[in-house]
Amino acid sequence: MAVDKDLFLYDLAVVAIMKNAGPYIKEWLDYHLLAGVEHFFIYDNDSPDNMKEVLQPYIEQGIVTYIFYPGQVMQMPCYNDAVRQFRFFCRLMTCIDDDEFIFPKSKPTIAEVTDEIFAKNSNIAGLAVNWRCFGSNNLEKADYSVGVLDRFTRCSTADFNVNKYLKSITNPRRIKNFSDPHFANYFTLLFAVNENYQLIPGSLTAFCSDKKIVINHYHTKSWEEYQIKHQRGDVNGRVTSYQRDQFDGHDKNDIFDDSIVKYRNSRLTVEKNPKDVNRNQKVFDALLKNLSPIFEINPPQEFFSGKIETFLTCRAVSAKLRGNLLDDATADMFEEKSLQALKRSLLGNLTIADMELLFSELPNILPLKYPVVKEICEVCQQIIPKLLEIYKTLVTKTENFALKHIYWNNFVETEYLSRMLKAF
């Protein structure tokens, strides 16, 4: 069952880890705001340039959450941290780089294209979006006075092999983790599809499909910028001095395509509807609406069925609003009511993904001091044997070796969780 959109602080959020993106980040932010992104979680991988200074106005407006994130090989830790911390605050989430621009072609915004795809099947957890690689426009020198979208208007043909790579727009509450920057690992029996509703099991597609939505990937830019990028090092700690032949291998200028520029310009003229209430007030009202039956005597069990994702979201946003919109007593009341509703929802029929989301969130629930937490722990101990049997059945039935490995790994993790809960 879909979660009430009004419960989320943000409809669509972008996660990005960046290093020395100062010359590019303003254009990148402004473009994606026009395309419907509401918030950005920017992880700064120890940038010595002026990136933080450029970000500051967006931070002050509440558009950017800035996280200083030094170290090497930090892309996967960043993405997994974002999922753990922010999955209940944004309805949709995507993890992209500063040289990637998501371009919705069939609908006005990124979220509208995604929602159309997601509506086809309740088990869809991600929309896989192909790259379209743009070249240098035969420019040798950098000209930072002109934006990336205006300078680089020539791209590869669709059959260029690198265009098979993808990034995904996801429901972050259905993500188990990231082990690949191009693809999320989802909870059991959930999956990603492309714009044609074809199942996408990994970080590559058989061919590039970009009629409804695409990611314009400005990997090379000019030869000067290409050299600077690789000499400065990236978020995974790689410092390289790339040769011209490597640049030439990606520098594809076969087709003139300024459609993203026309899209951006058209969005500049769209009148933005003023908000009747601020975002926090909207969430407060949604909390009241979604939790109101729990305040009644003997609320019907049907109300709680299939709403684990909803009540986990209610609990997380209640805690988030503490000290902001809500005083401590009100936040505690909402959080406790959310947990009571969660406990009731555990008594109905649960999907595997429901159980896995619940267990992934337990580390944030068990330390809470509400009496209902102990009851949730007891119910979880009753659920775990059922989940273990499901994993064993899946291992027996599947002939895919990789899936067998995943199911057995899930089995072992769940057994470990069971021992922990007994000791709790």
CSV table of C-alpha atoms in Angstrom, one decimal:
chain,number,residue,atom,x,y,z
A,1,MET,CA,0.0,0.0,0.0
A,2,ALA,CA,1.5,3.3,-1.0
A,3,VAL,CA,2.4,5.8,1.7
A,4,ASP,CA,0.6,9.1,1.9
A,5,LYS,CA,2.7,11.6,-0.1
A,6,ASP,CA,2.1,14.3,2.5
A,7,LEU,CA,4.0,12.4,5.2
A,8,PHE,CA,7.3,13.1,3.5
A,9,LEU,CA,9.4,16.1,4.0
A,10,TYR,CA,10.5,15.9,0.3
A,11,ASP,CA,8.9,14.3,-2.7
A,12,LEU,CA,12.1,13.7,-4.6
A,13,ALA,CA,15.6,14.0,-3.2
A,14,VAL,CA,19.0,13.6,-4.8
A,15,VAL,CA,22.0,12.1,-3.0
A,16,ALA,CA,25.4,13.0,-4.4
A,17,ILE,CA,29.0,12.7,-3.1
A,18,MET,CA,31.2,15.4,-4.7
A,19,LYS,CA,34.8,16.5,-4.8
A,20,ASN,CA,35.8,19.9,-6.2
A,21,ALA,CA,32.5,20.5,-7.9
A,22,GLY,CA,32.5,24.3,-7.3
A,23,PRO,CA,32.5,25.3,-11.0
A,24,TYR,CA,29.5,23.1,-11.8
A,25,ILE,CA,27.3,22.6,-8.8
A,26,LYS,CA,25.1,25.7,-9.0
A,27,GLU,CA,24.0,24.9,-12.6
A,28,TRP,CA,23.4,21.3,-11.5
A,29,LEU,CA,21.3,22.3,-8.5
A,30,ASP,CA,19.3,24.9,-10.4
A,31,TYR,CA,18.5,22.5,-13.3
A,32,HIS,CA,17.3,19.7,-11.0
A,33,LEU,CA,15.1,22.1,-9.0
A,34,LEU,CA,13.4,22.9,-12.3
A,35,ALA,CA,13.0,19.2,-13.0
A,36,GLY,CA,11.1,18.6,-9.7
A,37,VAL,CA,13.8,17.8,-7.2
A,38,GLU,CA,12.9,19.2,-3.8
A,39,HIS,CA,16.0,18.5,-1.7
A,40,PHE,CA,19.7,17.5,-2.1
A,41,PHE,CA,21.9,15.5,0.4
A,42,ILE,CA,25.3,16.7,-0.6
A,43,TYR,CA,28.3,14.7,0.8
A,44,ASP,CA,31.5,16.8,0.5
A,45,ASN,CA,34.4,14.4,0.0
A,46,ASP,CA,37.0,16.9,1.5
A,47,SER,CA,36.8,19.4,-1.3
A,48,PRO,CA,39.5,22.2,-1.1
A,49,ASP,CA,37.8,24.4,-3.7
A,50,ASN,CA,34.8,26.8,-3.2
A,51,MET,CA,32.1,24.2,-3.3
A,52,LYS,CA,30.9,24.8,0.2
A,53,GLU,CA,30.7,28.5,-0.5
A,54,VAL,CA,28.6,28.0,-3.6
A,55,LEU,CA,26.3,25.6,-1.6
A,56,GLN,CA,25.8,28.0,1.3
A,57,PRO,CA,22.7,29.9,0.0
A,58,TYR,CA,21.0,26.6,-0.8
A,59,ILE,CA,21.9,25.3,2.7
A,60,GLU,CA,20.4,28.4,4.3
A,61,GLN,CA,17.2,28.0,2.2
A,62,GLY,CA,16.8,24.4,3.4
A,63,ILE,CA,17.3,23.0,-0.1
A,64,VAL,CA,20.6,21.3,0.6
A,65,THR,CA,21.6,19.1,3.6
A,66,TYR,CA,25.4,19.4,3.6
A,67,ILE,CA,27.5,16.5,5.1
A,68,PHE,CA,31.3,16.7,5.3
A,69,TYR,CA,32.5,13.2,4.3
A,70,PRO,CA,36.3,12.8,4.0
A,71,GLY,CA,38.2,9.7,3.2
A,72,GLN,CA,38.9,7.4,0.2
A,73,VAL,CA,36.6,5.0,-1.6
A,74,MET,CA,33.5,6.7,0.0
A,75,GLN,CA,30.9,6.4,-2.7
A,76,MET,CA,29.2,3.3,-1.4
A,77,PRO,CA,29.4,4.3,2.3
A,78,CYS,CA,27.8,7.6,1.2
A,79,TYR,CA,24.9,6.0,-0.6
A,80,ASN,CA,24.3,3.5,2.2
A,81,ASP,CA,24.5,6.2,4.8
A,82,ALA,CA,21.9,8.3,2.9
A,83,VAL,CA,19.5,5.3,2.7
A,84,ARG,CA,19.8,4.6,6.4
A,85,GLN,CA,19.4,8.2,7.5
A,86,PHE,CA,17.0,9.7,5.1
A,87,ARG,CA,14.8,6.9,3.6
A,88,PHE,CA,11.7,8.0,5.5
A,89,PHE,CA,12.1,11.7,4.8
A,90,CYS,CA,11.9,11.6,1.0
A,91,ARG,CA,9.3,9.7,-1.1
A,92,LEU,CA,11.7,9.1,-3.9
A,93,MET,CA,15.5,9.1,-3.9
A,94,THR,CA,18.2,9.0,-6.6
A,95,CYS,CA,21.9,8.8,-6.3
A,96,ILE,CA,23.8,10.6,-9.1
A,97,ASP,CA,27.0,12.5,-9.8
A,98,ASP,CA,27.7,16.2,-10.5
A,99,ASP,CA,28.2,15.4,-14.3
A,100,GLU,CA,24.8,13.7,-14.6
A,101,PHE,CA,21.5,15.5,-15.4
A,102,ILE,CA,18.3,13.6,-15.2
A,103,PHE,CA,16.1,14.7,-18.2
A,104,PRO,CA,12.4,13.7,-18.1
A,105,LYS,CA,11.1,13.6,-21.7
A,106,SER,CA,7.5,12.3,-21.5
A,107,LYS,CA,6.3,14.2,-18.4
A,108,PRO,CA,7.1,17.6,-16.9
A,109,THR,CA,9.0,16.3,-13.9
A,110,ILE,CA,11.2,13.4,-12.9
A,111,ALA,CA,8.8,12.2,-10.3
A,112,GLU,CA,5.8,12.2,-12.7
A,113,VAL,CA,7.7,9.9,-15.1
A,114,THR,CA,8.7,7.6,-12.2
A,115,ASP,CA,5.2,7.5,-10.7
A,116,GLU,CA,3.8,6.4,-14.1
A,117,ILE,CA,6.3,3.5,-14.2
A,118,PHE,CA,5.8,2.5,-10.5
A,119,ALA,CA,2.0,2.4,-10.9
A,120,LYS,CA,2.2,-0.6,-13.1
A,121,ASN,CA,3.3,-3.0,-10.4
A,122,SER,CA,3.5,-2.7,-6.6
A,123,ASN,CA,6.8,-4.7,-6.5
A,124,ILE,CA,8.7,-2.1,-8.6
A,125,ALA,CA,11.2,-0.5,-6.3
A,126,GLY,CA,13.4,1.4,-8.8
A,127,LEU,CA,13.3,3.0,-12.3
A,128,ALA,CA,16.6,2.3,-14.1
A,129,VAL,CA,17.5,5.2,-16.3
A,130,ASN,CA,20.2,5.0,-19.1
A,131,TRP,CA,23.0,7.4,-19.7
A,132,ARG,CA,23.3,9.3,-22.9
A,133,CYS,CA,27.0,10.4,-23.1
A,134,PHE,CA,27.8,13.9,-24.3
A,135,GLY,CA,31.1,14.8,-25.8
A,136,SER,CA,33.4,17.9,-25.8
A,137,ASN,CA,31.8,19.7,-28.7
A,138,ASN,CA,35.5,19.7,-29.9
A,139,LEU,CA,36.4,22.2,-27.2
A,140,GLU,CA,39.9,22.1,-25.9
A,141,LYS,CA,39.7,24.8,-23.2
A,142,ALA,CA,37.4,25.3,-20.3
A,143,ASP,CA,35.1,28.2,-20.3
A,144,TYR,CA,33.4,28.3,-16.9
A,145,SER,CA,31.4,31.5,-17.8
A,146,VAL,CA,29.1,29.3,-19.8
A,147,GLY,CA,27.2,26.4,-18.3
A,148,VAL,CA,27.7,22.7,-19.1
A,149,LEU,CA,24.3,22.3,-20.7
A,150,ASP,CA,24.9,25.2,-23.1
A,151,ARG,CA,28.5,24.3,-24.0
A,152,PHE,CA,28.1,20.6,-24.7
A,153,THR,CA,25.3,19.9,-27.1
A,154,ARG,CA,26.7,17.0,-29.1
A,155,CYS,CA,26.3,13.5,-27.9
A,156,SER,CA,26.8,9.8,-28.8
A,157,THR,CA,24.5,7.7,-30.8
A,158,ALA,CA,22.2,5.5,-28.6
A,159,ASP,CA,24.2,2.3,-29.5
A,160,PHE,CA,27.4,3.7,-27.9
A,161,ASN,CA,28.3,0.9,-25.5
A,162,VAL,CA,28.8,3.2,-22.5
A,163,ASN,CA,25.1,4.3,-22.7
A,164,LYS,CA,24.1,0.9,-21.4
A,165,TYR,CA,25.1,2.1,-17.9
A,166,LEU,CA,22.3,3.4,-15.7
A,167,LYS,CA,21.4,5.1,-12.5
A,168,SER,CA,18.1,4.5,-10.6
A,169,ILE,CA,15.3,6.5,-9.2
A,170,THR,CA,14.1,4.5,-6.2
A,171,ASN,CA,11.7,4.1,-3.3
A,172,PRO,CA,14.4,4.2,-0.7
A,173,ARG,CA,12.4,2.3,1.8
A,174,ARG,CA,12.7,-0.7,-0.5
A,175,ILE,CA,16.5,-0.6,-0.7
A,176,LYS,CA,18.5,-3.1,1.3
A,177,ASN,CA,21.9,-1.5,0.4
A,178,PHE,CA,24.2,-0.3,-2.4
A,179,SER,CA,27.2,-2.4,-3.5
A,180,ASP,CA,27.4,-0.8,-6.9
A,181,PRO,CA,27.1,3.0,-7.7
A,182,HIS,CA,24.9,2.2,-10.6
A,183,PHE,CA,22.4,-0.1,-9.0
A,184,ALA,CA,20.6,-0.7,-5.6
A,185,ASN,CA,20.0,-4.1,-4.0
A,186,TYR,CA,16.3,-4.3,-3.1
A,187,PHE,CA,14.5,-6.3,-0.6
A,188,THR,CA,13.4,-9.8,-1.6
A,189,LEU,CA,11.1,-10.1,-4.6
A,190,LEU,CA,11.3,-6.4,-5.3
A,191,PHE,CA,12.9,-5.2,-8.5
A,192,ALA,CA,13.8,-2.4,-10.9
A,193,VAL,CA,12.6,-1.8,-14.4
A,194,ASN,CA,13.5,0.5,-17.2
A,195,GLU,CA,11.1,2.9,-19.0
A,196,ASN,CA,9.7,0.0,-21.0
A,197,TYR,CA,8.8,-2.0,-17.9
A,198,GLN,CA,11.6,-4.5,-18.6
A,199,LEU,CA,13.2,-6.1,-15.6
A,200,ILE,CA,16.7,-4.7,-15.0
A,201,PRO,CA,18.8,-7.0,-12.7
A,202,GLY,CA,22.0,-5.0,-12.6
A,203,SER,CA,24.0,-1.9,-13.5
A,204,LEU,CA,23.8,-2.4,-17.3
A,205,THR,CA,21.0,-2.8,-19.8
A,206,ALA,CA,21.0,-4.7,-23.1
A,207,PHE,CA,20.5,-1.5,-25.0
A,208,CYS,CA,20.0,2.2,-24.2
A,209,SER,CA,16.3,3.2,-24.0
A,210,ASP,CA,15.8,7.0,-23.5
A,211,LYS,CA,12.4,8.0,-25.0
A,212,LYS,CA,10.7,8.8,-21.7
A,213,ILE,CA,13.6,9.7,-19.4
A,214,VAL,CA,17.4,9.7,-19.7
A,215,ILE,CA,20.5,10.9,-17.8
A,216,ASN,CA,22.6,13.3,-19.9
A,217,HIS,CA,26.2,12.3,-18.8
A,218,TYR,CA,28.8,15.0,-19.4
A,219,HIS,CA,31.8,12.8,-18.6
A,220,THR,CA,34.4,14.4,-20.8
A,221,LYS,CA,33.5,18.1,-21.1
A,222,SER,CA,36.5,19.9,-22.6
A,223,TRP,CA,40.0,18.3,-22.8
A,224,GLU,CA,41.3,20.7,-20.2
A,225,GLU,CA,38.5,19.9,-17.8
A,226,TYR,CA,38.9,16.2,-18.4
A,227,GLN,CA,42.6,16.4,-17.3
A,228,ILE,CA,41.8,18.6,-14.3
A,229,LYS,CA,39.1,16.1,-13.1
A,230,HIS,CA,41.3,13.1,-13.2
A,231,GLN,CA,44.4,14.8,-11.8
A,232,ARG,CA,42.5,16.1,-8.7
A,233,GLY,CA,41.3,12.7,-7.7
A,234,ASP,CA,37.7,11.5,-7.2
A,235,VAL,CA,35.5,10.4,-4.4
A,236,ASN,CA,36.9,6.8,-4.6
A,237,GLY,CA,40.5,8.0,-4.1
A,238,ARG,CA,41.7,7.6,-7.7
A,239,VAL,CA,44.2,10.1,-8.9
A,240,THR,CA,45.1,9.5,-12.6
A,241,SER,CA,46.7,11.3,-15.4
A,242,TYR,CA,44.5,10.3,-18.3
A,243,GLN,CA,45.9,10.1,-21.8
A,244,ARG,CA,44.3,11.6,-24.9
A,245,ASP,CA,43.3,8.3,-26.3
A,246,GLN,CA,41.2,7.6,-23.2
A,247,PHE,CA,39.5,10.9,-23.6
A,248,ASP,CA,38.9,10.3,-27.3
A,249,GLY,CA,37.3,7.0,-26.5
A,250,HIS,CA,34.5,8.8,-24.6
A,251,ASP,CA,34.4,12.0,-26.6
A,252,LYS,CA,31.4,11.3,-28.8
A,253,ASN,CA,30.0,14.2,-30.8
A,254,ASP,CA,27.9,12.4,-33.4
A,255,ILE,CA,24.5,14.0,-32.8
A,256,PHE,CA,23.5,17.6,-32.1
A,257,ASP,CA,21.0,17.6,-29.2
A,258,ASP,CA,20.0,20.7,-27.2
A,259,SER,CA,16.7,19.3,-26.1
A,260,ILE,CA,17.7,19.5,-22.4
A,261,VAL,CA,18.4,23.2,-22.9
A,262,LYS,CA,14.9,23.7,-24.4
A,263,TYR,CA,13.4,21.7,-21.5
A,264,ARG,CA,15.2,23.8,-18.9
A,265,ASN,CA,14.2,27.0,-20.6
A,266,SER,CA,10.6,25.9,-20.8
A,267,ARG,CA,10.6,25.1,-17.0
A,268,LEU,CA,11.8,28.5,-16.2
A,269,THR,CA,8.5,29.9,-17.4
A,270,VAL,CA,6.3,27.5,-15.4
A,271,GLU,CA,4.5,29.4,-12.6
A,272,LYS,CA,5.2,27.8,-9.3
A,273,ASN,CA,2.2,27.3,-7.0
A,274,PRO,CA,2.7,29.0,-3.7
A,275,LYS,CA,2.6,26.7,-0.7
A,276,ASP,CA,-0.5,27.2,1.4
A,277,VAL,CA,1.2,25.8,4.5
A,278,ASN,CA,4.9,25.2,5.2
A,279,ARG,CA,6.3,21.8,4.7
A,280,ASN,CA,6.5,20.9,8.4
A,281,GLN,CA,2.9,21.8,8.9
A,282,LYS,CA,1.9,19.6,6.0
A,283,VAL,CA,3.7,16.7,7.6
A,284,PHE,CA,2.1,17.4,11.0
A,285,ASP,CA,-1.4,17.4,9.4
A,286,ALA,CA,-0.5,14.1,7.6
A,287,LEU,CA,0.6,12.6,10.9
A,288,LEU,CA,-2.7,13.4,12.5
A,289,LYS,CA,-4.6,12.0,9.5
A,290,ASN,CA,-2.7,8.7,9.3
A,291,LEU,CA,-2.6,8.1,13.0
A,292,SER,CA,-6.1,9.3,14.0
A,293,PRO,CA,-7.7,5.8,14.4
A,294,ILE,CA,-5.0,4.8,17.0
A,295,PHE,CA,-6.5,7.5,19.3
A,296,GLU,CA,-9.9,5.7,19.2
A,297,ILE,CA,-11.0,2.9,21.5
A,298,ASN,CA,-10.7,-0.5,19.7
A,299,PRO,CA,-9.8,0.7,16.2
A,300,PRO,CA,-10.6,-1.9,13.5
A,301,GLN,CA,-7.7,-4.2,12.6
A,302,GLU,CA,-8.3,-3.6,8.9
A,303,PHE,CA,-7.0,0.0,9.3
A,304,PHE,CA,-3.5,-1.3,10.1
A,305,SER,CA,-3.2,-3.9,7.4
A,306,GLY,CA,-0.4,-3.5,4.9
A,307,LYS,CA,0.9,-0.2,6.5
A,308,ILE,CA,4.3,-1.1,7.9
A,309,GLU,CA,6.0,1.4,5.6
A,310,THR,CA,3.5,4.1,6.6
A,311,PHE,CA,3.9,3.6,10.3
A,312,LEU,CA,7.7,3.4,10.1
A,313,THR,CA,7.6,6.7,8.2
A,314,CYS,CA,5.3,8.2,10.8
A,315,ARG,CA,7.7,7.2,13.6
A,316,ALA,CA,10.8,8.6,11.7
A,317,VAL,CA,9.2,12.0,10.8
A,318,SER,CA,7.8,12.4,14.3
A,319,ALA,CA,11.4,12.1,15.7
A,320,LYS,CA,12.7,14.4,12.9
A,321,LEU,CA,10.2,17.1,13.8
A,322,ARG,CA,11.1,17.1,17.5
A,323,GLY,CA,12.5,20.4,18.5
A,324,ASN,CA,11.4,22.0,15.2
A,325,LEU,CA,7.7,21.9,14.7
A,326,LEU,CA,6.9,19.6,17.6
A,327,ASP,CA,7.8,20.1,21.3
A,328,ASP,CA,9.2,17.1,23.1
A,329,ALA,CA,5.9,15.9,24.6
A,330,THR,CA,4.0,16.1,21.2
A,331,ALA,CA,6.8,14.4,19.3
A,332,ASP,CA,6.9,11.6,21.9
A,333,MET,CA,3.2,11.2,21.7
A,334,PHE,CA,3.3,10.9,17.9
A,335,GLU,CA,6.3,8.6,18.0
A,336,GLU,CA,4.7,6.3,20.5
A,337,LYS,CA,1.4,6.2,18.6
A,338,SER,CA,3.3,5.3,15.5
A,339,LEU,CA,4.9,2.4,17.2
A,340,GLN,CA,1.6,1.2,18.6
A,341,ALA,CA,0.1,1.3,15.1
A,342,LEU,CA,3.2,-0.5,13.8
A,343,LYS,CA,2.7,-3.3,16.3
A,344,ARG,CA,-0.9,-3.7,15.2
A,345,SER,CA,0.2,-3.8,11.6
A,346,LEU,CA,2.5,-6.7,12.4
A,347,LEU,CA,-0.5,-8.9,13.3
A,348,GLY,CA,-1.8,-8.9,9.7
A,349,ASN,CA,-0.4,-10.5,6.6
A,350,LEU,CA,3.1,-9.3,5.9
A,351,THR,CA,5.1,-9.4,2.7
A,352,ILE,CA,8.8,-10.4,2.7
A,353,ALA,CA,9.7,-6.8,1.9
A,354,ASP,CA,7.6,-5.6,4.9
A,355,MET,CA,9.5,-7.9,7.2
A,356,GLU,CA,12.9,-7.0,5.8
A,357,LEU,CA,12.2,-3.2,6.1
A,358,LEU,CA,11.0,-3.7,9.7
A,359,PHE,CA,14.1,-5.6,10.7
A,360,SER,CA,16.4,-3.1,9.0
A,361,GLU,CA,14.8,-0.4,11.1
A,362,LEU,CA,14.9,-2.2,14.4
A,363,PRO,CA,18.3,-0.8,15.5
A,364,ASN,CA,16.5,2.6,15.5
A,365,ILE,CA,13.5,1.3,17.4
A,366,LEU,CA,14.9,-1.0,20.1
A,367,PRO,CA,16.7,1.8,22.1
A,368,LEU,CA,13.5,3.8,22.5
A,369,LYS,CA,11.9,3.8,26.0
A,370,TYR,CA,8.3,3.3,25.1
A,371,PRO,CA,6.6,0.2,26.6
A,372,VAL,CA,5.3,-0.9,23.2
A,373,VAL,CA,8.9,-1.5,22.0
A,374,LYS,CA,9.1,-4.6,24.1
A,375,GLU,CA,5.8,-5.8,22.5
A,376,ILE,CA,7.2,-5.2,19.0
A,377,CYS,CA,10.3,-7.2,19.9
A,378,GLU,CA,8.1,-10.1,21.1
A,379,VAL,CA,6.1,-10.0,17.8
A,380,CYS,CA,9.3,-9.9,15.8
A,381,GLN,CA,10.5,-13.1,17.5
A,382,GLN,CA,7.2,-14.8,16.3
A,383,ILE,CA,7.7,-13.5,12.7
A,384,ILE,CA,11.3,-14.6,12.3
A,385,PRO,CA,10.7,-18.3,12.0
A,386,LYS,CA,8.2,-17.6,9.2
A,387,LEU,CA,10.8,-15.5,7.4
A,388,LEU,CA,13.5,-18.2,7.8
A,389,GLU,CA,11.1,-20.8,6.2
A,390,ILE,CA,10.5,-18.4,3.3
A,391,TYR,CA,14.2,-18.0,2.7
A,392,LYS,CA,14.8,-21.8,2.7
A,393,THR,CA,11.9,-22.3,0.3
A,394,LEU,CA,13.4,-19.6,-2.1
A,395,VAL,CA,16.8,-21.3,-1.9
A,396,THR,CA,15.2,-24.6,-2.8
A,397,LYS,CA,13.2,-23.3,-5.7
A,398,THR,CA,15.6,-20.9,-7.4
A,399,GLU,CA,18.1,-22.2,-9.9
A,400,ASN,CA,20.0,-18.9,-10.0
A,401,PHE,CA,23.3,-19.3,-8.1
A,402,ALA,CA,23.5,-15.6,-7.3
A,403,LEU,CA,20.0,-15.6,-5.9
A,404,LYS,CA,20.7,-18.7,-3.8
A,405,HIS,CA,23.7,-16.9,-2.3
A,406,ILE,CA,21.6,-13.8,-1.5
A,407,TYR,CA,18.8,-15.9,0.1
A,408,TRP,CA,21.2,-17.9,2.2
A,409,ASN,CA,22.9,-14.7,3.3
A,410,ASN,CA,19.5,-13.3,4.3
A,411,PHE,CA,18.8,-16.5,6.2
A,412,VAL,CA,22.1,-16.2,8.2
A,413,GLU,CA,21.5,-12.5,9.0
A,414,THR,CA,17.9,-13.2,10.2
A,415,GLU,CA,19.1,-16.1,12.4
A,416,TYR,CA,21.6,-13.7,13.9
A,417,LEU,CA,18.9,-11.1,14.5
A,418,SER,CA,16.8,-13.7,16.2
A,419,ARG,CA,19.6,-14.4,18.7
A,420,MET,CA,20.0,-10.7,19.4
A,421,LEU,CA,16.3,-10.1,20.0
A,422,LYS,CA,16.2,-13.0,22.5
A,423,ALA,CA,19.0,-11.3,24.4
A,424,PHE,CA,17.3,-7.9,24.2
